[in-house]
Amino acid sequence: MAGYIFTLDSIESLKNIIESGVYSTNLKLPTKNIWNIQHEGTFADFLSMSEGDYVYFFIKRKIYGVGRLININSDCKHLNFPGADIPIVGDFEILQESMILNNAPENLKNRFICTFTGAPFFFKKGIDMDEVLSSNPSAFKMLRVLWKLSFIKIDDVENEALFNIILKSNEKELPEVEDKNVFTVNNLVHRRLQELHNEEYRASAKNILHLAADGEMIKHEMAIEAGIIDYIKSHSNGIFGKWDYLSHQVVASPFKPVDYMDKMDVFGYRFIPGYTTISKFLVVEIKKGTAGSDVIHQVMKYIDWVNQEYTYGDYNMIEAFIVAKEFPREVIQLKEEIAHRTFTKGRRPPVSEMWNNLRLISYEYNPDLKTLEFKEST
């Protein structure tokens, strides 16, 4: 399974969050009634969550774990109160009774929440970042770029490496776990969520898209990322297909200062049904307006990166999409000319194959349904 590493500022915050079994990012609300790009990115991260994903916390060089996301009322992510995905501050005294987290007016900054429990326990012993990274250097990609973010998502390989070092470091505590060695989870907030929950608490990209819309166009690419992640998770037979792991802003360049790293808009993979063997990888590049010729070169760079880092020469494991408002004829023509790769599989005798699995998808925003609609451009 995938995992999430949430950054906190103190052990006291860690204790309170684990005890409640609920995490929520504190958002600095915008002065205007529209979400900023960083807010849309946070919502996209929440929308990618699935039951069973692992949970870790990072405080001052140390990582604490381990938990797993669990569904409450059919999902593991929710709005903290009806309308929480609209950037209006609201009156705490009026909203308090309908809020899941409602201990103080500061909870109005908590808009999306996720629910978790120990898996098997949240150990009080944190593991230093250096010890984690040196335990399995090749496995860690996203953890190395944890910088100025409230949390990051890690894939199955990275999650397994992190889970293993935490469990190994706490091995002596496992035969007879005592309260002094682990944090407790009381699940009181889970029960409150069960009592309050209705359709108004469902987390989706609808209001994120609505607030970023300009007619049938979306003004922010980050909002489109949130919309595509939401669409894929709810449309397994849709134009992008079914994907078991989804993330956004995934590193796609050699290690260098974080602010200069290339990142894929949406990245994912799917398993062979019934197994944990990855069969395909997903690359999605997004342009909010008309696509230019440069996007073809850009996405091919990402495809080569995924081939180098994940598929090890087998381009046929990659499915790629460019999503834009529209595609001029010259861009479609350039895709036909250069969006392919010839590669040789390591067989005896060697066999050369051709990859040309890049698809151009135009989007429209439906203001009545507050959703994105897609069609292929050919």
CSV table of C-alpha atoms in Angstrom, one decimal:
chain,number,residue,atom,x,y,z
A,1,MET,CA,0.0,0.0,0.0
A,2,ALA,CA,0.9,3.7,-0.4
A,3,GLY,CA,1.6,6.0,2.6
A,4,TYR,CA,1.4,9.5,3.8
A,5,ILE,CA,3.9,11.4,5.9
A,6,PHE,CA,2.3,14.4,7.7
A,7,THR,CA,4.5,17.1,9.2
A,8,LEU,CA,3.7,18.4,12.7
A,9,ASP,CA,5.3,21.0,15.0
A,10,SER,CA,5.4,19.3,18.3
A,11,ILE,CA,5.0,16.0,20.2
A,12,GLU,CA,1.9,17.4,21.9
A,13,SER,CA,0.3,17.9,18.5
A,14,LEU,CA,1.3,14.3,17.6
A,15,LYS,CA,-0.2,12.9,20.8
A,16,ASN,CA,-3.5,14.8,20.2
A,17,ILE,CA,-3.8,13.8,16.6
A,18,ILE,CA,-3.1,10.2,17.2
A,19,GLU,CA,-5.5,10.1,20.1
A,20,SER,CA,-8.3,11.5,17.9
A,21,GLY,CA,-7.6,9.2,14.9
A,22,VAL,CA,-8.1,12.2,12.6
A,23,TYR,CA,-5.6,14.4,10.7
A,24,SER,CA,-6.4,17.7,9.0
A,25,THR,CA,-4.1,20.3,7.5
A,26,ASN,CA,-4.4,23.8,9.1
A,27,LEU,CA,-5.1,26.0,6.1
A,28,LYS,CA,-4.4,29.7,6.1
A,29,LEU,CA,-7.6,30.9,4.5
A,30,PRO,CA,-7.3,33.3,1.5
A,31,THR,CA,-8.5,36.9,1.9
A,32,LYS,CA,-10.6,36.6,-1.2
A,33,ASN,CA,-13.3,33.9,-1.6
A,34,ILE,CA,-11.3,31.7,-3.9
A,35,TRP,CA,-8.8,29.0,-3.2
A,36,ASN,CA,-5.1,29.6,-3.9
A,37,ILE,CA,-3.1,27.1,-5.9
A,38,GLN,CA,-1.4,25.6,-2.7
A,39,HIS,CA,-4.9,25.0,-1.3
A,40,GLU,CA,-6.0,23.2,-4.4
A,41,GLY,CA,-2.8,21.1,-4.2
A,42,THR,CA,-3.6,20.1,-0.6
A,43,PHE,CA,-7.2,19.1,-1.6
A,44,ALA,CA,-5.7,17.0,-4.5
A,45,ASP,CA,-3.6,15.1,-2.0
A,46,PHE,CA,-6.6,14.4,0.2
A,47,LEU,CA,-8.7,13.3,-2.7
A,48,SER,CA,-6.0,10.7,-3.7
A,49,MET,CA,-6.4,8.9,-0.3
A,50,SER,CA,-7.7,5.4,0.0
A,51,GLU,CA,-8.5,3.1,2.8
A,52,GLY,CA,-5.5,1.0,3.8
A,53,ASP,CA,-2.9,3.7,2.9
A,54,TYR,CA,-0.3,4.0,5.7
A,55,VAL,CA,0.1,7.0,8.0
A,56,TYR,CA,3.3,8.5,9.5
A,57,PHE,CA,4.2,11.7,11.2
A,58,PHE,CA,7.3,13.8,10.8
A,59,ILE,CA,8.6,16.1,13.7
A,60,LYS,CA,12.0,17.7,13.8
A,61,ARG,CA,14.0,15.1,11.9
A,62,LYS,CA,12.1,12.1,13.3
A,63,ILE,CA,9.4,10.0,11.8
A,64,TYR,CA,6.7,8.3,13.9
A,65,GLY,CA,4.4,5.5,12.9
A,66,VAL,CA,2.6,3.4,12.1
A,67,GLY,CA,-1.1,3.8,11.2
A,68,ARG,CA,-3.5,3.1,8.3
A,69,LEU,CA,-6.4,5.1,6.8
A,70,ILE,CA,-9.8,3.6,7.6
A,71,ASN,CA,-13.2,4.3,6.1
A,72,ILE,CA,-15.8,5.9,8.3
A,73,ASN,CA,-19.2,5.9,6.5
A,74,SER,CA,-17.7,4.5,3.2
A,75,ASP,CA,-14.7,6.9,2.9
A,76,CYS,CA,-11.5,7.8,4.7
A,77,LYS,CA,-11.5,11.5,3.8
A,78,HIS,CA,-14.3,14.0,4.6
A,79,LEU,CA,-15.2,17.7,4.9
A,80,ASN,CA,-14.8,18.9,8.4
A,81,PHE,CA,-18.2,20.6,8.1
A,82,PRO,CA,-20.7,21.1,5.2
A,83,GLY,CA,-19.3,23.8,2.9
A,84,ALA,CA,-15.8,23.4,4.2
A,85,ASP,CA,-14.5,23.3,0.6
A,86,ILE,CA,-15.7,26.9,0.1
A,87,PRO,CA,-13.2,29.5,1.4
A,88,ILE,CA,-15.5,31.4,3.6
A,89,VAL,CA,-14.4,31.7,7.3
A,90,GLY,CA,-17.8,31.4,8.8
A,91,ASP,CA,-19.0,31.8,12.4
A,92,PHE,CA,-17.6,29.2,14.8
A,93,GLU,CA,-20.5,29.4,17.2
A,94,ILE,CA,-22.9,28.7,14.4
A,95,LEU,CA,-20.9,26.0,12.8
A,96,GLN,CA,-19.6,24.2,15.9
A,97,GLU,CA,-22.4,21.7,16.2
A,98,SER,CA,-21.9,20.6,12.6
A,99,MET,CA,-18.1,20.4,12.7
A,100,ILE,CA,-16.3,17.1,13.2
A,101,LEU,CA,-13.3,18.8,14.7
A,102,ASN,CA,-14.9,21.5,16.9
A,103,ASN,CA,-12.7,22.1,20.0
A,104,ALA,CA,-11.9,25.7,19.2
A,105,PRO,CA,-12.4,28.5,16.6
A,106,GLU,CA,-9.0,27.5,15.1
A,107,ASN,CA,-10.7,24.4,13.8
A,108,LEU,CA,-12.3,26.6,11.1
A,109,LYS,CA,-8.9,26.2,9.4
A,110,ASN,CA,-9.4,22.4,9.2
A,111,ARG,CA,-11.4,21.9,6.0
A,112,PHE,CA,-10.6,18.4,4.8
A,113,ILE,CA,-10.0,15.5,7.3
A,114,CYS,CA,-8.8,11.9,7.0
A,115,THR,CA,-9.5,9.1,9.5
A,116,PHE,CA,-6.9,6.5,10.7
A,117,THR,CA,-6.0,3.9,13.3
A,118,GLY,CA,-2.9,2.2,14.6
A,119,ALA,CA,-1.3,-0.5,12.3
A,120,PRO,CA,-0.3,-2.1,14.5
A,121,PHE,CA,0.6,0.7,16.8
A,122,PHE,CA,1.9,4.3,16.8
A,123,PHE,CA,5.2,3.8,18.6
A,124,LYS,CA,6.5,6.6,20.8
A,125,LYS,CA,10.0,6.0,19.5
A,126,GLY,CA,10.7,8.2,16.5
A,127,ILE,CA,13.3,7.3,13.9
A,128,ASP,CA,15.8,9.9,12.8
A,129,MET,CA,15.6,10.9,9.1
A,130,ASP,CA,19.2,9.9,8.5
A,131,GLU,CA,18.6,6.4,9.9
A,132,VAL,CA,15.5,6.0,7.7
A,133,LEU,CA,17.2,7.2,4.5
A,134,SER,CA,20.3,5.0,5.0
A,135,SER,CA,18.2,1.9,5.8
A,136,ASN,CA,17.3,1.5,2.1
A,137,PRO,CA,18.7,4.4,0.0
A,138,SER,CA,17.3,3.3,-3.4
A,139,ALA,CA,13.7,3.1,-2.1
A,140,PHE,CA,13.3,6.7,-0.9
A,141,LYS,CA,12.3,9.2,-3.6
A,142,MET,CA,9.6,11.5,-2.2
A,143,LEU,CA,10.9,11.5,1.4
A,144,ARG,CA,14.1,13.2,0.1
A,145,VAL,CA,12.1,16.2,-1.2
A,146,LEU,CA,9.9,16.7,1.9
A,147,TRP,CA,10.3,20.5,1.9
A,148,LYS,CA,7.8,23.3,2.7
A,149,LEU,CA,4.8,20.8,2.5
A,150,SER,CA,2.2,19.9,5.1
A,151,PHE,CA,2.5,16.2,3.9
A,152,ILE,CA,3.7,14.0,1.1
A,153,LYS,CA,2.5,10.8,-0.5
A,154,ILE,CA,4.9,7.8,-0.9
A,155,ASP,CA,4.5,4.8,-3.2
A,156,ASP,CA,4.4,1.1,-2.2
A,157,VAL,CA,8.1,0.6,-2.4
A,158,GLU,CA,8.9,3.6,-0.3
A,159,ASN,CA,6.2,2.8,2.1
A,160,GLU,CA,7.4,-0.7,2.6
A,161,ALA,CA,11.0,0.6,3.3
A,162,LEU,CA,9.7,3.1,5.9
A,163,PHE,CA,7.4,0.6,7.5
A,164,ASN,CA,10.2,-1.9,7.8
A,165,ILE,CA,12.7,0.4,9.5
A,166,ILE,CA,10.1,1.6,12.0
A,167,LEU,CA,9.1,-1.9,12.9
A,168,LYS,CA,12.7,-3.1,13.1
A,169,SER,CA,13.6,-0.2,15.4
A,170,ASN,CA,10.6,-1.1,17.7
A,171,GLU,CA,11.0,-4.9,17.5
A,172,LYS,CA,11.7,-5.4,21.2
A,173,GLU,CA,8.4,-3.8,22.0
A,174,LEU,CA,6.2,-6.0,19.8
A,175,PRO,CA,5.9,-9.2,22.0
A,176,GLU,CA,4.3,-7.4,24.9
A,177,VAL,CA,3.4,-3.8,23.9
A,178,GLU,CA,2.9,-1.6,26.9
A,179,ASP,CA,1.1,1.8,27.0
A,180,LYS,CA,4.4,3.6,27.9
A,181,ASN,CA,5.8,2.6,24.4
A,182,VAL,CA,2.8,3.5,22.2
A,183,PHE,CA,0.3,6.2,21.7
A,184,THR,CA,-3.3,5.4,22.3
A,185,VAL,CA,-6.3,6.0,19.9
A,186,ASN,CA,-9.6,6.6,21.5
A,187,ASN,CA,-11.8,7.0,18.3
A,188,LEU,CA,-14.2,9.5,20.0
A,189,VAL,CA,-13.9,11.7,16.9
A,190,HIS,CA,-14.7,8.6,14.7
A,191,ARG,CA,-17.9,8.1,16.6
A,192,ARG,CA,-18.8,11.8,16.2
A,193,LEU,CA,-18.2,11.5,12.4
A,194,GLN,CA,-20.5,8.5,12.2
A,195,GLU,CA,-23.2,10.4,14.0
A,196,LEU,CA,-22.9,13.6,12.0
A,197,HIS,CA,-22.1,12.2,8.6
A,198,ASN,CA,-24.3,12.7,5.5
A,199,GLU,CA,-23.7,13.5,1.9
A,200,GLU,CA,-22.8,17.1,2.8
A,201,TYR,CA,-19.6,15.8,4.3
A,202,ARG,CA,-18.4,14.0,1.2
A,203,ALA,CA,-15.0,15.2,-0.1
A,204,SER,CA,-14.9,15.9,-3.8
A,205,ALA,CA,-13.4,18.3,-6.3
A,206,LYS,CA,-16.7,19.9,-7.3
A,207,ASN,CA,-16.4,23.2,-5.4
A,208,ILE,CA,-12.6,23.3,-6.0
A,209,LEU,CA,-13.4,23.3,-9.8
A,210,HIS,CA,-16.4,25.6,-9.5
A,211,LEU,CA,-14.3,28.3,-7.8
A,212,ALA,CA,-11.5,28.0,-10.4
A,213,ALA,CA,-13.8,28.0,-13.4
A,214,ASP,CA,-14.1,30.6,-16.1
A,215,GLY,CA,-17.0,29.4,-18.3
A,216,GLU,CA,-16.0,25.9,-19.6
A,217,MET,CA,-12.3,26.5,-18.7
A,218,ILE,CA,-10.5,26.0,-15.4
A,219,LYS,CA,-8.1,28.8,-14.5
A,220,HIS,CA,-5.7,26.8,-12.4
A,221,GLU,CA,-3.9,23.6,-13.5
A,222,MET,CA,-3.7,22.5,-9.8
A,223,ALA,CA,-7.5,22.5,-9.7
A,224,ILE,CA,-7.6,20.3,-12.8
A,225,GLU,CA,-5.2,17.9,-11.1
A,226,ALA,CA,-7.7,17.6,-8.2
A,227,GLY,CA,-10.5,17.2,-10.7
A,228,ILE,CA,-8.7,14.4,-12.6
A,229,ILE,CA,-7.7,12.5,-9.4
A,230,ASP,CA,-11.3,12.7,-8.2
A,231,TYR,CA,-12.6,11.6,-11.7
A,232,ILE,CA,-10.2,8.6,-11.9
A,233,LYS,CA,-11.1,7.4,-8.4
A,234,SER,CA,-14.8,7.5,-9.2
A,235,HIS,CA,-14.7,6.4,-12.9
A,236,SER,CA,-12.8,3.1,-13.1
A,237,ASN,CA,-14.2,2.6,-16.6
A,238,GLY,CA,-13.6,6.2,-17.6
A,239,ILE,CA,-11.3,7.6,-20.3
A,240,PHE,CA,-8.2,7.2,-18.1
A,241,GLY,CA,-9.0,3.7,-16.9
A,242,LYS,CA,-8.6,2.3,-13.4
A,243,TRP,CA,-5.5,3.0,-11.3
A,244,ASP,CA,-4.6,1.6,-7.9
A,245,TYR,CA,-2.2,4.3,-6.9
A,246,LEU,CA,-2.5,8.0,-7.7
A,247,SER,CA,-0.4,11.0,-6.7
A,248,HIS,CA,0.4,14.4,-8.1
A,249,GLN,CA,3.5,16.6,-8.3
A,250,VAL,CA,5.8,13.5,-8.3
A,251,VAL,CA,9.5,14.1,-8.8
A,252,ALA,CA,10.7,13.4,-12.4
A,253,SER,CA,14.3,14.6,-12.4
A,254,PRO,CA,17.6,13.8,-10.8
A,255,PHE,CA,18.1,15.0,-7.2
A,256,LYS,CA,18.8,18.8,-7.0
A,257,PRO,CA,17.4,21.8,-5.0
A,258,VAL,CA,13.7,21.0,-4.5
A,259,ASP,CA,12.5,24.3,-6.0
A,260,TYR,CA,14.1,23.4,-9.4
A,261,MET,CA,12.9,19.8,-9.6
A,262,ASP,CA,10.6,18.7,-12.5
A,263,LYS,CA,7.4,17.2,-11.3
A,264,MET,CA,4.7,15.2,-13.1
A,265,ASP,CA,1.2,16.6,-12.7
A,266,VAL,CA,-0.4,13.2,-12.1
A,267,PHE,CA,1.4,9.9,-11.6
A,268,GLY,CA,0.1,6.5,-10.9
A,269,TYR,CA,0.2,2.7,-11.4
A,270,ARG,CA,-2.1,-0.3,-11.4
A,271,PHE,CA,-1.6,-3.8,-10.2
A,272,ILE,CA,-2.4,-7.1,-12.0
A,273,PRO,CA,-5.9,-7.8,-10.6
A,274,GLY,CA,-5.6,-10.0,-7.5
A,275,TYR,CA,-1.8,-9.4,-7.1
A,276,THR,CA,0.6,-6.7,-5.9
A,277,THR,CA,2.6,-6.9,-9.2
A,278,ILE,CA,2.6,-3.5,-11.0
A,279,SER,CA,1.5,-3.9,-14.7
A,280,LYS,CA,1.2,-0.3,-15.9
A,281,PHE,CA,2.4,3.2,-14.9
A,282,LEU,CA,0.4,6.4,-15.6
A,283,VAL,CA,1.7,9.8,-16.6
A,284,VAL,CA,-0.6,12.8,-17.0
A,285,GLU,CA,0.5,16.3,-18.0
A,286,ILE,CA,-2.0,19.1,-17.8
A,287,LYS,CA,-2.4,22.5,-19.6
A,288,LYS,CA,-5.3,24.7,-18.5
A,289,GLY,CA,-5.6,26.3,-21.9
A,290,THR,CA,-4.5,25.5,-25.5
A,291,ALA,CA,-1.6,23.0,-25.7
A,292,GLY,CA,1.6,24.1,-27.3
A,293,SER,CA,4.2,22.1,-29.1
A,294,ASP,CA,6.5,22.2,-26.1
A,295,VAL,CA,4.1,20.0,-24.0
A,296,ILE,CA,4.8,17.1,-26.4
A,297,HIS,CA,8.5,17.3,-25.7
A,298,GLN,CA,7.9,17.8,-22.0
A,299,VAL,CA,5.7,14.7,-21.5
A,300,MET,CA,8.2,12.6,-23.5
A,301,LYS,CA,10.9,13.7,-21.1
A,302,TYR,CA,8.7,12.4,-18.3
A,303,ILE,CA,8.0,9.1,-20.1
A,304,ASP,CA,11.8,8.6,-20.5
A,305,TRP,CA,12.2,9.3,-16.8
A,306,VAL,CA,9.5,6.8,-15.8
A,307,ASN,CA,11.1,4.2,-18.1
A,308,GLN,CA,14.5,4.8,-16.5
A,309,GLU,CA,13.3,4.8,-12.9
A,310,TYR,CA,10.4,2.4,-12.8
A,311,THR,CA,10.0,0.2,-15.9
A,312,TYR,CA,13.7,-0.4,-16.7
A,313,GLY,CA,13.5,-0.4,-20.4
A,314,ASP,CA,9.9,-1.7,-21.0
A,315,TYR,CA,8.1,1.3,-22.4
A,316,ASN,CA,5.0,-0.8,-22.9
A,317,MET,CA,4.3,-0.5,-19.2
A,318,ILE,CA,3.6,3.3,-19.6
A,319,GLU,CA,0.3,4.9,-20.4
A,320,ALA,CA,0.5,8.7,-21.0
A,321,PHE,CA,-2.0,11.5,-21.4
A,322,ILE,CA,-1.9,15.2,-22.1
A,323,VAL,CA,-5.0,17.0,-20.9
A,324,ALA,CA,-5.7,20.5,-22.2
A,325,LYS,CA,-8.6,22.7,-23.2
A,326,GLU,CA,-7.8,22.2,-26.9
A,327,PHE,CA,-5.1,20.9,-29.2
A,328,PRO,CA,-4.1,22.7,-32.4
A,329,ARG,CA,-3.6,20.6,-35.5
A,330,GLU,CA,0.2,21.2,-35.4
A,331,VAL,CA,0.4,19.8,-31.9
A,332,ILE,CA,-1.5,16.7,-32.9
A,333,GLN,CA,0.8,16.4,-35.9
A,334,LEU,CA,3.9,16.7,-33.7
A,335,LYS,CA,2.6,14.0,-31.4
A,336,GLU,CA,2.3,11.7,-34.4
A,337,GLU,CA,5.8,12.5,-35.5
A,338,ILE,CA,7.8,12.2,-32.3
A,339,ALA,CA,5.7,10.6,-29.5
A,340,HIS,CA,7.0,7.1,-29.9
A,341,ARG,CA,10.0,5.1,-28.7
A,342,THR,CA,11.6,2.0,-30.2
A,343,PHE,CA,13.1,-0.3,-27.6
A,344,THR,CA,14.5,-3.8,-27.4
A,345,LYS,CA,13.4,-6.4,-24.9
A,346,GLY,CA,16.1,-8.6,-23.4
A,347,ARG,CA,15.0,-11.8,-25.1
A,348,ARG,CA,16.8,-14.4,-27.1
A,349,PRO,CA,16.7,-13.6,-29.9
A,350,PRO,CA,16.2,-9.8,-29.1
A,351,VAL,CA,12.9,-8.4,-30.2
A,352,SER,CA,12.4,-4.7,-31.0
A,353,GLU,CA,9.0,-3.1,-30.1
A,354,MET,CA,7.4,0.3,-30.7
A,355,TRP,CA,5.8,2.4,-27.9
A,356,ASN,CA,3.2,5.0,-29.0
A,357,ASN,CA,0.8,5.1,-26.1
A,358,LEU,CA,0.4,8.9,-25.7
A,359,ARG,CA,-3.2,10.2,-25.9
A,360,LEU,CA,-4.4,13.8,-26.2
A,361,ILE,CA,-7.5,14.5,-24.1
A,362,SER,CA,-9.4,17.7,-24.2
A,363,TYR,CA,-11.5,18.8,-21.2
A,364,GLU,CA,-14.6,20.9,-20.6
A,365,TYR,CA,-16.0,22.1,-17.4
A,366,ASN,CA,-19.7,21.3,-16.8
A,367,PRO,CA,-21.0,24.1,-14.5
A,368,ASP,CA,-24.3,22.4,-13.8
A,369,LEU,CA,-22.6,19.2,-12.5
A,370,LYS,CA,-19.4,21.0,-11.3
A,371,THR,CA,-17.4,18.2,-13.0
A,372,LEU,CA,-14.8,17.8,-15.8
A,373,GLU,CA,-15.8,16.1,-19.0
A,374,PHE,CA,-13.2,14.6,-21.3
A,375,LYS,CA,-12.9,13.5,-25.0
A,376,GLU,CA,-10.0,12.3,-27.0
A,377,SER,CA,-8.5,14.6,-29.7
A,378,THR,CA,-7.2,12.8,-32.8
